[in-house]
Backbone as a ProteinNet text record, in pm:
[ID]
protein_1_A
[PRIMARY]
MSRDLSTRTKLVLYGVLMVLAIPFVFPTWWMVTSSLKPVADIFAFPPQLWPSSPRVEAYQRVFELQPFGQQYLNSVYISVLVTAGTLVVAALAGYAFARIRFRGQNLLFLVVLAGLLIPSEVTIVPLFQMFFKLGLVDTHWPLILVPIFGAPSVMATFIMRQFFIALPGELEEAARVDGLGRFATFWKIALPLSRPALGAVAIFTFLHSWNLYLEPIVFLSSPEKFTLPQALTQFVDAYGGPMWDVQLAAASMTALPVLVVFVIAQKQFVEGLAHTGLKG
[TERTIARY]
95.1	-13.8	52	183.6	258.7	363.4	389.7	469.1	421.9	239.6	138.9	100.7	149.8	135.1	271.8	357.6	507.8	510.7	434.5	417	337.2	247.5	140.7	162	262.9	339.6	384.4	482.5	588.9	508.1	455.9	340.8	291.9	222.1	183.6	303.4	396.6	518.7	573.4	596.8	596.2	522.6	414.8	320.4	318.5	349.8	305.1	460.1	577.9	650.9	652	614.1	586.8	490.6	378.2	353.2	440.6	460.1	580.8	648.1	683.8	825.1	725	641.6	609.5	600.5	650.3	624.6	810.2	861.4	986.8	1025.7	995.9	1009.8	900.5	776	726.6	804.2	855	919.7	1031.6	1127.5	1204.9	1164.8	1083.9	969.1	851.8	794.9	705.4	855.8	925.9	1089.6	1101.4	1145.9	1201.2	1050.9	985.4	860	761.9	813.3	809.3	911.2	973	1123.6	1057.1	1020	936.7	789.1	760.6	642	682.1	532.5	500.7	534	495.6	550.6	392	305	192.5	102.9	163	114.3	207.6	279.9	384.8	271.5	170.5	158.9	30.5	-27.8	-164.9	-179	-319.9	-404	-545.2	-544.2	-404.8	-320.3	-173.8	-72	-85.2	-37.7	25.3	121.3	64.9	219.5	324.9	307	390.8	310.4	390	327.9	317.1	172.5	103.6	207.5	272.8	330.1	460.8	574.2	728.8	820.1	876.3	946.3	1099.1	1171	1350.4	1355.4	1320.9	1282.8	1370.3	1406.3	1393.8	1520.6	1584.3	1767.2	1758.2	1775.2	1821.6	1840.9	1718.9	1824.3	1918.7	1896.1	1963.9	2148.2	2181.4	2297.4	2321.1	2249.9	2239.5	2233.4	2155.9	2174.8	2254.9	2304.4	2435.9	2539.5	2708.6	2828.8	2770.9	2620.5	2624	2704.9	2782.2	2863.5	2989.9	3022.3	3170.7	3119.3	2994	3019.8	2941.3	2884.1	2837.8	3062.8	3118.7	3290.7	3316.5	3306.7	3325.3	3350.8	3168.2	3095.3	3175.8	3199.9	3253.2	3428.3	3435.8	3606.4	3636.7	3559.4	3579.9	3534.6	3418.5	3404.6	3445.4	3520	3553.4	3764.6	3841.8	3945.3	3880.7	3801.7	3744.7	3718.1	3667.5	3624.4	3795	3844.7	4006	4114.6	4100.4	4113.3	4110.2	4005.1	3909.8	3967.5	3961.4	3947.7	4122.6	4251.5	4367.8	4313.7	4297.6	4323.6	4245.5	4131.3	4002.4	4075.7	4125.7	4195.4	4311.6	4412.9	4507.9	4491.9	4433.1	4404.9	4304.4	4241.5	4113.2	4245.5	4299.5	4432.6	4522.1	4529.8	4601.9	4576	4435.8	4397.5	4377.8	4295.7	4267.3	4332.9	4513.1	4566.6	4769.3	4704.1	4888.6	4816	4926.1	4834	4964.8	4927.9	5101.2	5004.8	5067.8	4995.4	4960.6	4769.3	4704.2	4541.3	4585.7	4505.8	4366	4340	4167.2	4059.6	4236.9	4171.2	4233.6	4334.6	4358.5	4154.9	4133.2	4020.8	3930.4	3864	3761.9	3857.7	3949.4	3952.3	3885.9	3984.2	3926	3803.8	3678.7	3587.2	3495.6	3525.2	3434.6	3489.6	3505.2	3515.7	3371.9	3286.4	3170.9	3070.7	3090.7	3010.5	2993.6	3052.8	3121.3	2960.1	2924	2882.8	2984	2928.1	3055.5	3009.3	2932.1	2854	2931.8	2924.6	3108.9	3222.5	3252.7	3394.5	3393.3	3304.2	3304.3	3332.6	3351.7	3473.9	3576.1	3596.1	3743.7	3782.7	3749.4	3823.1	3831.9	3721	3697.4	3816.1	3895.6	3948.8	4080.4	4117.6	4218.5	4244.9	4201.1	4177.9	4169.1	4166.4	4138.7	4281.5	4371.4	4537	4608.3	4582.7	4575.3	4601	4504	4481.4	4421.5	4299.9	4288.2	4083.7	4045.9	3905.3	3816.8	3762.5	3688.2	3810.6	3840.7	3894.2	3876.7	3897.6	3850	3904.3	3996.9	4092.1	4034.3	3962.7	3859	3811.2	3710.3	3614.6	3680.4	3810.1	3855.5	3960.4	4045.1	4105.9	3977.4	3857.6	3824.1	3737.2	3649.7	3622.5	3731	3757.7	3910.6	3953.4	3989.8	4005.3	3944.5	3842.3	3716.9	3642.1	3488.2	3351.3	3383.1	3353.9	3302.5	3384.9	3579.5	3696.1	3644.4	3640.9	3600.3	3574.8	3408.4	3292.2	3391.2	3443.1	3534.8	3625	3696.1	3811.1	3747.8	3668.9	3538.6	3521.8	3447.4	3389.6	3521.6	3612.4	3752.4	3818.7	3744.7	3832.7	3781.8	3653.8	3532.7	3582.7	3602.8	3628.3	3728.5	3856.8	3974.3	4008.8	3873.8	3898.1	3847	3756.4	3694.1	3790.8	3837.2	3987.8	4000.4	4009.9	4060.4	4282.6	4320.5	4496.4	4504.1	4501.3	4612.2	4629.6	4531	4560.4	4703.2	4720.5	4867.8	4980.6	4915.5	5084.3	5097.1	5005.1	5070.4	5165.3	5109.1	5164.4	5338.4	5366.4	5467.9	5553.9	5490.3	5603	5628	5598	5595.5	5689.1	5756.7	5804.4	5809.6	5617.1	5593.5	5553.8	5607.7	5644	5485.1	5449.6	5330	5312.1	5324.2	5272.3	5226.2	5378.1	5259.5	5160.8	5156.9	5058.2	4912.7	4935.5	4806	4825.6	4902.7	4868.6	4813.8	4942	4871.2	4757.6	4738.5	4631.9	4513.8	4520.2	4445.4	4348	4384.9	4306.5	4275.9	4334.7	4173.7	4093.9	4117.4	3976.2	3879.1	3900.7	3848.7	3790	3740.3	3676.3	3475.9	3459.9	3313	3331.5	3364.8	3405.4	3405.7	3576.4	3515.1	3489.1	3382.3	3285.8	3175.6	3174.5	3052.8	3137.3	3274.6	3290.2	3270.7	3311.2	3331.2	3133.8	3052.3	2915.5	2891	2910.1	2933.9	2997.4	3097	3225.6	3160.6	3138.3	3104.2	2970.3	2833.6	2717.5	2762.1	2819.7	2793.5	2914.7	3006.1	3109.4	2967.7	2931.7	2830.2	2710.8	2706.6	2545.2	2608.9	2717.3	2779	2736.2	2697	2609.9	2696.7	2708	2714.1	2885.5	2972.7	3118.1	3128.5	3027.2	3050.3	3039.2	2897.8	2782	2915.5	3033.3	3133.7	3237.1	3293.4	3409.5	3422.9	3341	3333.7	3217.3	3236.5	3145.8	3194	3256.3	3255.5	3172.3	3110.2	2986.9	3075.4	3119.7	3248.5	3300.6	3287.4	3330.3	3252	3127.1	3018.4	3079	3032.9	2919.8	2739.5	2766.2	2542.7	2504.7	2538.7	2425.8	2425.8	2515	2525.1	2445.8	2504.7	2410.2	2300.2	2217.7	2055.1	2020.1	2081.9	1970.6	2041.2	2065.8	2090.6	1999.1	1865.7	1792	1705.7	1706.7	1574.9	1533	1420.1	1359.9	1430.6	1371.3	1403.9	1365.3	1277.9	1217.5	1254.2	1359	1357.8	1305.1	1175.2	1173.3	1199.9	1117.9	1234	1170.9	1245.2	1208.3	1166.5	1078.4	1049.1	1075	1099.4	1086.9	1288.2	1338.1	1479.1	1510.8	1481	1505.6	1512.6	1387.6	1375.4	1451.8	1484.4	1537	1743	1735.4	1899.5	1913.3	1808.4	1811.8	1793.3	1719.8	1678.2	1849.7	1886.1	2049.8	2170.3	2141.1	2208.8	2174.1	2068.9	2045.5	2027.5	1993	2004.4	2163.1	2234	2381.9	2395.5	2336.4	2400.5	2312.3	2204.7	2099.8	2201.2	2210.8	2262.1	2420.1	2428.7	2603	2533	2420.4	2410.8	2362	2272.6	2211.2	2293.5	2399	2482.7	2614.5	2572.7	2723.6	2638.8	2472.7	2421.7	2443.5	2535.8	2525.8	2665.7	2760.9	2930.2	2817.4	2782.1	2746.6	2708.7	2588.4	2558.6	2567.5	2660.8	2776.8	2861.5	2870.4	3041.1	2948.4	2843.2	2778.2	2781.3	2733	2703.7	2827.9	2913.5	3074.2	3162	3096.5	3146.4	3045	3113.4	3037.8	3020.3	3142.3	3110.6	3144.2	3270.1	3332.3	3345.6	3341	3443.7	3564.3
-128.8	-7.5	55.5	102.8	252.5	283.7	153.9	90	239.9	182.1	240.6	424.4	457.1	566.5	637.2	560.2	605.6	642.3	601.1	568.2	696.3	679.3	768.3	1004.5	953.9	1039.2	1123	1080.2	1085.7	1115.2	1033	1097	1197.4	1263.4	1401.2	1519.8	1432.9	1505.4	1551.7	1441.6	1464.3	1531.2	1520.2	1607.4	1794.4	1768.5	1966.9	2024.3	1945	1990.9	2047.3	1966	1982.5	2070.5	2127.9	2223.2	2347	2349.7	2449.7	2482.7	2379.5	2400.9	2432.3	2505	2526.7	2701.9	2728.7	2870.4	2918.5	2815.1	2785.7	2715.9	2631.6	2596.5	2623.9	2601.7	2643.8	2810	2921.7	2987.3	3011.2	2812.2	2782.3	2738.5	2694.7	2535.7	2637.6	2806.6	2868.6	2949.6	2988.4	3013.6	2882.2	2775.8	2713.4	2656	2608.1	2554.4	2714.8	2836.2	2981.5	2965.2	2967.6	3012.7	2870	2749.5	2704.2	2681.2	2829.6	2866.4	3017.9	3001.5	3097.6	3231.8	3352.9	3458.9	3536.6	3506.3	3594.7	3361.2	3310.7	3203.7	3247	3298.1	3346.3	3360.6	3523.1	3547.4	3540	3383.7	3316.6	3320.7	3340.1	3318	3184.1	3100.6	3072.7	2982.4	3056.8	2969.9	2819	2815.2	2659.9	2590.6	2494.5	2466.6	2369.1	2358.6	2329.3	2323.8	2395.5	2459.5	2376.7	2339.1	2268	2229.6	2367.1	2319.5	2398.6	2253.3	2328.7	2374	2474	2528.5	2566.3	2564.8	2556.6	2662.5	2790.2	2925.1	2962.5	2985.9	3106.3	3112.3	2956.9	2875.7	2959.4	2944.3	2933.5	3102.7	3191.6	3319.3	3399.3	3300.7	3393.3	3386.7	3292.3	3263.9	3345.4	3346.2	3453.5	3617.1	3687.7	3789.6	3831.9	3744.9	3782.4	3690.1	3678.6	3632.7	3514.9	3418.8	3359.1	3265.1	3230.1	3095.4	3150.4	3282.2	3330.8	3383.4	3513.9	3491.3	3426	3287.4	3235.5	3055.7	3098.9	3099.3	3181	3285.7	3425.1	3389.6	3364.5	3334.5	3220.4	3103.9	2984.5	2948.2	3086.8	3048.4	3198	3298.7	3417.6	3307.9	3269.6	3155.2	3107.4	3037.5	2927	3005.5	3025.6	3121	3231.5	3305.7	3363.9	3242.5	3128.1	3071.2	3029.1	2977.8	2909	2962.9	3127	3208.6	3205.6	3294.9	3220.7	3192	3038.7	2909.6	3006.3	2982	2963.4	3098.7	3227.3	3355.2	3346.8	3244.1	3218.2	3084.7	3022	2869.6	2955.3	3061.1	3061	3152.8	3271.7	3359.8	3341.9	3236.3	3161.1	3131.4	3065.8	2953.7	3042.3	3113.3	3238.5	3296.1	3297.2	3401.7	3322.3	3186.3	3087.7	3033	3014.3	2893.5	2977.2	3110.4	3155.3	3270.3	3292.4	3349.9	3505	3591.5	3721.5	3850.2	3974.7	4096.1	4135.1	4207.2	4267	4140	4040	3921.9	3971.3	3965.1	3962.6	4188.1	4250.3	4387.8	4372.7	4367.6	4281.7	4246.5	4106.4	4042.6	4146.8	4221.7	4313.7	4366.1	4447.8	4519.5	4430.3	4372.1	4258.9	4280.2	4134.2	4197.9	4336.9	4423.1	4585.7	4622.1	4461.5	4475.3	4486	4372.8	4288.4	4391.8	4565.8	4682.2	4807	4746.9	4844.4	4824.2	4858.2	4846.5	4922.6	4753.5	4766.4	4889.4	4950	5043.4	5171	5147.9	5310.4	5272.7	5219.8	5136.3	5138.2	5125.3	5090.9	5288.2	5300.4	5420.7	5452.9	5458.5	5452.7	5341.7	5225.4	5093.7	5084.7	5176.7	5156.8	5292.1	5324	5475.8	5430.2	5359	5311.5	5187.4	5073.1	4992.2	5026.9	5164.8	5279.4	5359.3	5292.7	5375.5	5254.5	5153.9	5046.8	4971.7	5065.8	4986.5	4879.4	4799.5	4742.8	4679.7	4833	4839.1	4786	4691.6	4635.3	4511.7	4463.1	4339.2	4263.9	4121.2	4020.5	4057.1	4152.2	4155.1	4237.3	4344.6	4351.9	4214.6	4135.1	4127.5	3954.3	3926.6	3846	3910.9	3968.3	4036.2	4072.5	4176.3	4300.1	4147	4027.5	3935.3	3813.7	3763.2	3739.5	3776.9	3964.1	4058.6	4136.2	4135	4247.5	4157.8	4192.1	4110	3988.6	3924.3	3765.6	3732.8	3749.7	3643.8	3685.4	3820.6	3822.6	3762.9	3725.7	3589.1	3502.3	3442.2	3267.8	3295.6	3369.2	3341.4	3385.1	3348.5	3436.9	3245.2	3236.2	3049.5	2960.8	2997.4	2952.1	2933.2	2989.5	3081.1	2942.4	2991.1	2949.1	2787.1	2743.5	2592.7	2543.7	2679.9	2615.5	2591.8	2711.6	2672.7	2618.4	2527.7	2421	2341.9	2302.4	2139.4	2169.4	2005.9	1964	2023.6	2067.3	2124.7	1996.8	1948.1	1785.3	1723.1	1786.6	1741.7	1781.2	1888.5	2016.6	1987.1	1945.6	1885.9	1748.5	1661.8	1579.8	1596.2	1646.2	1641.4	1778.2	1846.2	1873.3	1764.2	1688.3	1588.9	1525.1	1500.9	1445.2	1460.4	1582.5	1722.2	1769.9	1792.4	1861.5	2100.7	2182.2	2333.4	2291.3	2462.6	2491.5	2556.2	2509.6	2524.4	2420	2224.4	2086.2	2044.1	2121.9	2067.4	2142.6	2283	2323.9	2196.3	2212	2164.7	1991.4	1906	1809.5	1753.3	1840.6	1760.3	1918.8	1990.8	2114.9	2105.8	2159.8	2142.5	2054.2	1921	1748	1787.9	1787.7	1807	1921.2	2047.9	2141.3	2148.4	2047.2	2003.6	2023.6	2012.4	2091.8	2192.1	2293	2449.8	2460.2	2400.4	2401.9	2427.8	2308.1	2307.2	2419.1	2434.4	2547.9	2700.8	2700	2869.6	2815.9	2732.7	2703.7	2777.5	2687.2	2733	2887.6	2924.9	3054.4	3157.1	3146.9	3204.9	3243.7	3082	3066.6	3083.3	3124.9	3185.8	3361.2	3413.6	3496.8	3555.6	3532.2	3547.2	3491	3433.3	3380.9	3535.1	3582.6	3636.9	3792.7	3798.7	3934.1	4020	4145.1	4196	4412.5	4423.4	4609.4	4632.3	4505.4	4586.1	4459.2	4421.5	4387.6	4516.1	4539.4	4646.9	4826	4798	4932.1	4894.7	4781.1	4733.4	4723.1	4629.4	4626.1	4724.9	4671.5	4722.6	4647.6	4554	4488.7	4375.9	4385.8	4244.3	4138.9	4088.5	3945.5	3944.2	4065.4	4057.9	4029.2	4026.3	4021	3879.4	3878.3	3802	3744	3691.9	3618	3713.4	3801.4	3853.3	3985.8	4045.1	4158.5	4149.9	3990	3975.4	3915.2	3867.1	3891.8	4025.5	4089.1	4282.1	4343.6	4310.7	4338.2	4242.9	4183.5	4108.5	4210.9	4293.3	4318.1	4358.5	4423.4	4408.9	4596.1	4650.5	4717.1	4883.5	4877.4	4949.8	4961.6	4913.3	4801.3	4750.3	4670	4600.5	4470.5	4404.8	4246.1	4181.3	4071.3	4019.2	3849.1	3826.3	3752.4	3585.2	3579.4	3440.6	3372.1	3497.5	3412.7	3535.7	3564.2	3662.9	3494.1	3424.6	3337.6	3242.4	3169.7	3101	3088.1	3196.9	3309.3	3260.6	3257.6	3238.3	3154.4	3051.8	2875.3	2867.9	2921.4	2804.3	2885.6	2994.5	3064.9	2975.3	2972.9	2902.8	2758.9	2648.6	2558.8	2454.7	2497.4	2467	2518.6	2582.9	2624.6	2547.6	2515.5	2388.2	2287.5	2241.3	2142.3	2135.4	2233	2191.3	2231.8	2325.3	2275.9	2152.5	2056.2	1919	1869.1	1895	1783.6	1768.6	1917.7	1949.1	2002.5	2012	2108.6	1971	1860.2	1765.9	1850.8	1843.8	1877.2	2103.4	2171.3	2265.7	2272.9	2200.5	2179.5	2190.4	2050.3	1975.3	2063.1	2204.6	2293.9	2416.1	2465.5	2593.9	2478.1	2313.3	2335.1	2302.2	2292.2	2329	2452.3	2559	2691.4	2722	2893.2	2918.3	2888.7	2720.9	2658.1	2701	2818.3	2884	3042.5	3142.7	3248.9	3288.5
51.7	-11	-48.3	88.8	120.3	37.9	-138.2	-179.9	-335.3	-291.7	-433.6	-398.3	-298.3	-250.2	-256.4	-215.1	-287.5	-483.8	-582.3	-636.4	-709.9	-622.3	-667.2	-601.8	-592.2	-537.3	-646.1	-663.6	-786.6	-922.3	-913.3	-1031.9	-997.2	-949.2	-891.8	-902.6	-806.6	-778.7	-972.6	-1090	-1167	-1298.1	-1202.3	-1328.9	-1255.1	-1185.2	-1153.3	-1159.9	-1146.2	-1206	-1398	-1432.4	-1580.8	-1638.3	-1532.2	-1571.4	-1535.6	-1417.5	-1367.6	-1505.3	-1575.2	-1643.8	-1806.6	-1788.6	-1913.4	-1950.4	-1849.7	-1893.6	-1956.2	-1912.3	-1923.3	-2061.1	-2093.9	-2240.3	-2334.4	-2290.7	-2407.4	-2511.9	-2504.9	-2573.7	-2646	-2602.1	-2619.3	-2780.7	-2736.8	-2841.6	-2945.5	-2929.7	-2954.2	-3097.5	-3027	-3146.3	-3242.4	-3152.2	-3277.6	-3387.9	-3401.4	-3417.4	-3468.4	-3509.9	-3574.2	-3641	-3657.6	-3756	-3892	-3832.9	-3980.8	-4062.4	-3952.7	-4036.7	-4113.2	-4180.4	-4291.7	-4196.4	-4191.2	-4157.2	-4152.1	-4200.7	-4128.6	-4040.4	-3965.4	-3938.2	-3779.7	-3704.1	-3663.9	-3547.3	-3574.7	-3435.8	-3512.5	-3508.1	-3549.8	-3384.8	-3351.7	-3183.1	-3216.3	-3142.9	-3018.7	-3123	-3059.1	-3128.5	-3182.1	-3325	-3356.4	-3286.4	-3239	-3130.9	-3272.3	-3329.5	-3503	-3643.9	-3684	-3802.5	-3909.4	-3937.4	-4053.4	-4136.8	-4218.8	-4343	-4360.1	-4189.6	-4225.8	-4333.5	-4287.5	-4396	-4376	-4437.9	-4434	-4468.8	-4528.6	-4613.6	-4552.9	-4353.2	-4315	-4311.2	-4248.1	-4240.7	-4380.6	-4481	-4592.2	-4621.8	-4579.1	-4605.4	-4483	-4364	-4279.9	-4351.5	-4402.5	-4498.3	-4615.3	-4662	-4791.5	-4787.1	-4611	-4643.9	-4516	-4442.9	-4354.2	-4401.8	-4338.8	-4360.8	-4215.2	-4230.5	-4062.9	-4058.5	-4108.6	-4040.3	-3978.5	-4074.3	-4038.1	-3911.6	-3830.7	-3704.4	-3600.4	-3690.4	-3574	-3545.3	-3621.7	-3560.7	-3532.5	-3559.5	-3466.4	-3257	-3267.2	-3142	-3039.4	-3143.9	-3047.1	-3057.8	-3151	-3084.7	-2969	-3009.8	-2912.5	-2771.8	-2729.8	-2613.9	-2580.8	-2682.7	-2610.4	-2576.5	-2636.5	-2563.7	-2472.6	-2451.2	-2309.9	-2202.6	-2190.3	-2144.3	-2111.5	-2155.8	-2182.1	-2080.6	-2067.1	-2075.5	-1859.9	-1920.9	-1746.8	-1680.4	-1643.2	-1619.3	-1585.1	-1656.8	-1576.9	-1537.7	-1482.9	-1441	-1320.3	-1318.4	-1204.6	-1130.9	-1137.5	-1064.6	-986.1	-1120.8	-1012.9	-956.6	-1023	-837.6	-692	-766.1	-685.6	-580.3	-618.2	-538.8	-476	-477.4	-363	-331.9	-352.4	-224.5	-151.1	-197.3	-112.7	11.5	-69.6	38.2	67.8	-36.3	0.1	113.2	243.7	307.1	325.5	214.5	300.8	262.4	280.5	387.6	290	340	270.7	218.2	244.6	107.7	99.9	255.7	249	180	202.5	160	-52	-80.8	-263.8	-218.7	-194.2	-222.6	-212.1	-109.5	-192.9	-245.4	-275	-425.5	-516.9	-519.5	-645.2	-683.6	-584.3	-575.6	-594.6	-526.3	-625.4	-768.2	-867.3	-957.8	-1024.1	-932.9	-960.9	-884	-870.9	-839.5	-963.1	-1101.9	-1146.6	-1296.9	-1326.6	-1436.7	-1558.8	-1720.5	-1751.1	-1852.4	-1860.5	-1910.2	-1872.1	-1742.9	-1661.3	-1789.4	-1824.2	-1864	-2004	-2034	-2162.7	-2269	-2240.7	-2271.9	-2288.8	-2128.8	-2146.1	-2207.8	-2188.5	-2286.7	-2411.5	-2464.6	-2639.4	-2664.6	-2582.5	-2607.1	-2586.8	-2527.6	-2506.9	-2641.9	-2641.9	-2724.6	-2888.7	-2886.7	-3019.5	-2981.3	-2936.5	-2947.9	-2947.3	-2936.8	-2970	-3089.2	-3156.1	-3304.6	-3285.7	-3181.5	-3174.7	-3174.1	-3207.1	-3283.9	-3396.3	-3380.7	-3523.4	-3546.9	-3422.8	-3415.8	-3248.7	-3279.1	-3120.3	-3075.6	-3021.5	-2875.4	-2813.6	-2778.5	-2648.1	-2660.6	-2702.6	-2697.6	-2639.5	-2671.6	-2556	-2431.1	-2403.3	-2258.1	-2231.6	-2268.1	-2134.8	-2071.5	-2112.4	-2047.8	-1980.9	-1972.6	-1936.2	-1814.4	-1822.1	-1685.4	-1630.3	-1665.1	-1627.2	-1492.8	-1494.5	-1406.6	-1392.9	-1554.7	-1549	-1419.3	-1465.4	-1429.4	-1202.4	-1272.5	-1097.2	-989.7	-1056.3	-1031.1	-1009.5	-1109.5	-1182	-1062.5	-1046.1	-908.1	-717.4	-723.1	-599.3	-634.8	-728.8	-677.9	-697.4	-754.3	-736.6	-579.3	-565.7	-389	-314.6	-341.8	-249.2	-224.4	-357.2	-365.9	-332.7	-308.8	-283.7	-101	-70.1	122.8	211.7	63.8	130.8	140.2	23.5	14.3	156.1	192.6	307.2	354.1	446.2	442.8	485.9	521	444.1	355.9	292	96.9	125.5	148	147.3	199.3	295.2	424.4	310.8	329.8	193	134.4	108.2	-41.3	-77.8	104.8	71.4	157.3	266.9	279.1	131.9	88.1	-21	-89.7	-60.6	-156.4	-292.5	-289	-431.5	-347.6	-461.6	-436.9	-397.5	-443.2	-461	-563.9	-643.6	-814.7	-846.4	-774.3	-816.3	-728.8	-569.1	-526	-592.2	-633.7	-687.4	-783.7	-909.5	-1055.7	-1023.1	-914.3	-911.2	-794.9	-742.4	-645.1	-624.2	-620.8	-574.8	-716	-833.3	-998.1	-966.4	-1024.6	-1046.7	-932.2	-797.3	-716.3	-748.4	-863.8	-876.6	-1001	-1027.9	-1114.8	-1204.4	-1028.6	-1004.9	-1018.1	-944.3	-978.7	-1130	-1153.9	-1283.5	-1427.4	-1423.4	-1477.1	-1451.5	-1342	-1307.9	-1386.4	-1320.9	-1395.4	-1560.3	-1602.9	-1770	-1845.7	-1764.9	-1823.5	-1801.4	-1685.7	-1609.7	-1772.7	-1776.1	-1888.3	-2041.4	-2065	-2223.3	-2243.4	-2131.6	-2114.4	-2146.1	-2063.8	-2086.3	-2150.3	-2252.6	-2346.8	-2501.3	-2482.4	-2581.9	-2628.7	-2498.3	-2524.7	-2488.5	-2507.6	-2483.9	-2661.4	-2630.6	-2691.9	-2659.8	-2546.8	-2541.2	-2634.7	-2535.3	-2597.4	-2791.2	-2859.2	-2984.1	-3013.8	-2990.2	-3104.6	-3077.4	-3013.7	-2917.2	-3053.3	-3056.8	-3087.1	-3243.1	-3321	-3392.7	-3499	-3648.6	-3725.4	-3906	-3878	-3947.1	-3976.5	-4075.9	-4076.8	-4058.2	-4154.9	-4120.8	-3975.1	-3865	-3783	-3625.2	-3682.2	-3590.2	-3528.8	-3382.5	-3296.3	-3351.5	-3278.9	-3283.8	-3238.8	-3110.9	-3036	-3147.5	-3162.7	-3348.3	-3407.2	-3483.2	-3643.2	-3624.4	-3475.9	-3522.4	-3485.8	-3509.5	-3502.1	-3622.8	-3720.7	-3879.7	-3924.8	-3943.1	-3958	-4052.9	-4068.2	-4097.9	-4278.2	-4269.7	-4437.4	-4502.2	-4633.6	-4655.6	-4583.5	-4486.4	-4445.7	-4276.7	-4245.6	-4099	-3989.1	-4108.8	-3956.5	-3998.5	-3868.9	-3832	-3913.3	-3993.1	-4036.5	-3932.8	-3885.3	-3797	-3805.3	-3913.2	-3974.4	-4008.7	-3961.2	-4034.4	-3892.1	-3838.7	-3702.4	-3567.1	-3622.1	-3546.4	-3584.8	-3695.6	-3779.5	-3718.2	-3703.1	-3641.8	-3438.2	-3421.4	-3287.3	-3196.3	-3312.9	-3366.9	-3333.7	-3419.4	-3475.5	-3314.8	-3256.7	-3215.1	-3022.7	-2963	-2886.5	-2847.8	-2950.5	-2920.1	-2902.2	-2943	-2865.8	-2704.1	-2715.6	-2602.2	-2508.1	-2495.2	-2426	-2446.9	-2528.4	-2608.1	-2429.1	-2465.5	-2355.6	-2265.6	-2222.2	-2069.2	-2014.4	-2109	-2036.6	-2047.5	-2105.7	-2188.2	-1997.4	-1959.1	-1851.7	-1656.5	-1713.7	-1569.2	-1479.1	-1523.8	-1358.1	-1279.8	-1364.5	-1321.7	-1303.4	-1352.2	-1333.9	-1108.3	-1141	-1012.7	-891.3	-965.4	-823.5	-841.6	-910	-876	-795.6	-832.8	-787.5	-578.9	-547.9	-409.4	-343.4	-408.1	-354.3	-317	-371.5	-313.6	-202.5	-181.4	-108.4	8.8	85.8	159.7	298	264.5	426.2	338.8	428.4	431	401
[MASK]
++++++++++++++++++++++++++++++++++++++++++++++++++++++++++++++++++++++++++++++++++++++++++++++++++++++++++++++++++++++++++++++++++++++++++++++++++++++++++++++++++++++++++++++++++++++++++++++++++++++++++++++++++++++++++++++++++++++++++++++++++++++++++++++++++++++++++++++++++++++++

């Protein structure tokens, strides 16, 4: 009897969760299915859950109207470089703040955290002037360097620091007994154990870089150098109106890979968050 009751409880719980998931799943479903509809059917009421006659013309026009393939490649390689660079900087800085004792350590860490309080809009003008003098405007270097050494890296450093603080000190003591130096201890002991935190940082960083919009519209002016968020705003007709089917097709191709990556890596993401913030 109790087993039947447990099964019923699970069914009710799953049913409630499915209902609660509708507001989150439906917009994505509507975006993908509407990209396969004629423009006249996109805003039909009630909305069609599946197009009556699916077509892929909008996806073809995405590549005809813009160098979308190159723009897609731009976003991919920029996000990968930013993620790799941030992991290196955050792991080293987080370990230093967590495990190396030096004068002014806490004060310096507070100064670093203060970077999170400064909106990116405040620093965009001086950053543009700096990169303009260096001749790096209309290149991808600002989109790579600013996130690695900016606010996203600060948050990543905080996450890594909290993870390394939670590691037992006996691990480092055993490493010293074995003759390992500071960097060898970090590389062979601390870093392999920090995979959950690295996974969470990687997802955060990749999503931030993938969705970056303000910096690309400030630093980039050549269509072949655009990233995807900037490219999505360029699909307009001769009168400046949105081309809904084409925009939805481009947005679907932009969003779906990120959703796939998150679904695959969600275990590492949740585990990484669960292991951070344990000690101050």
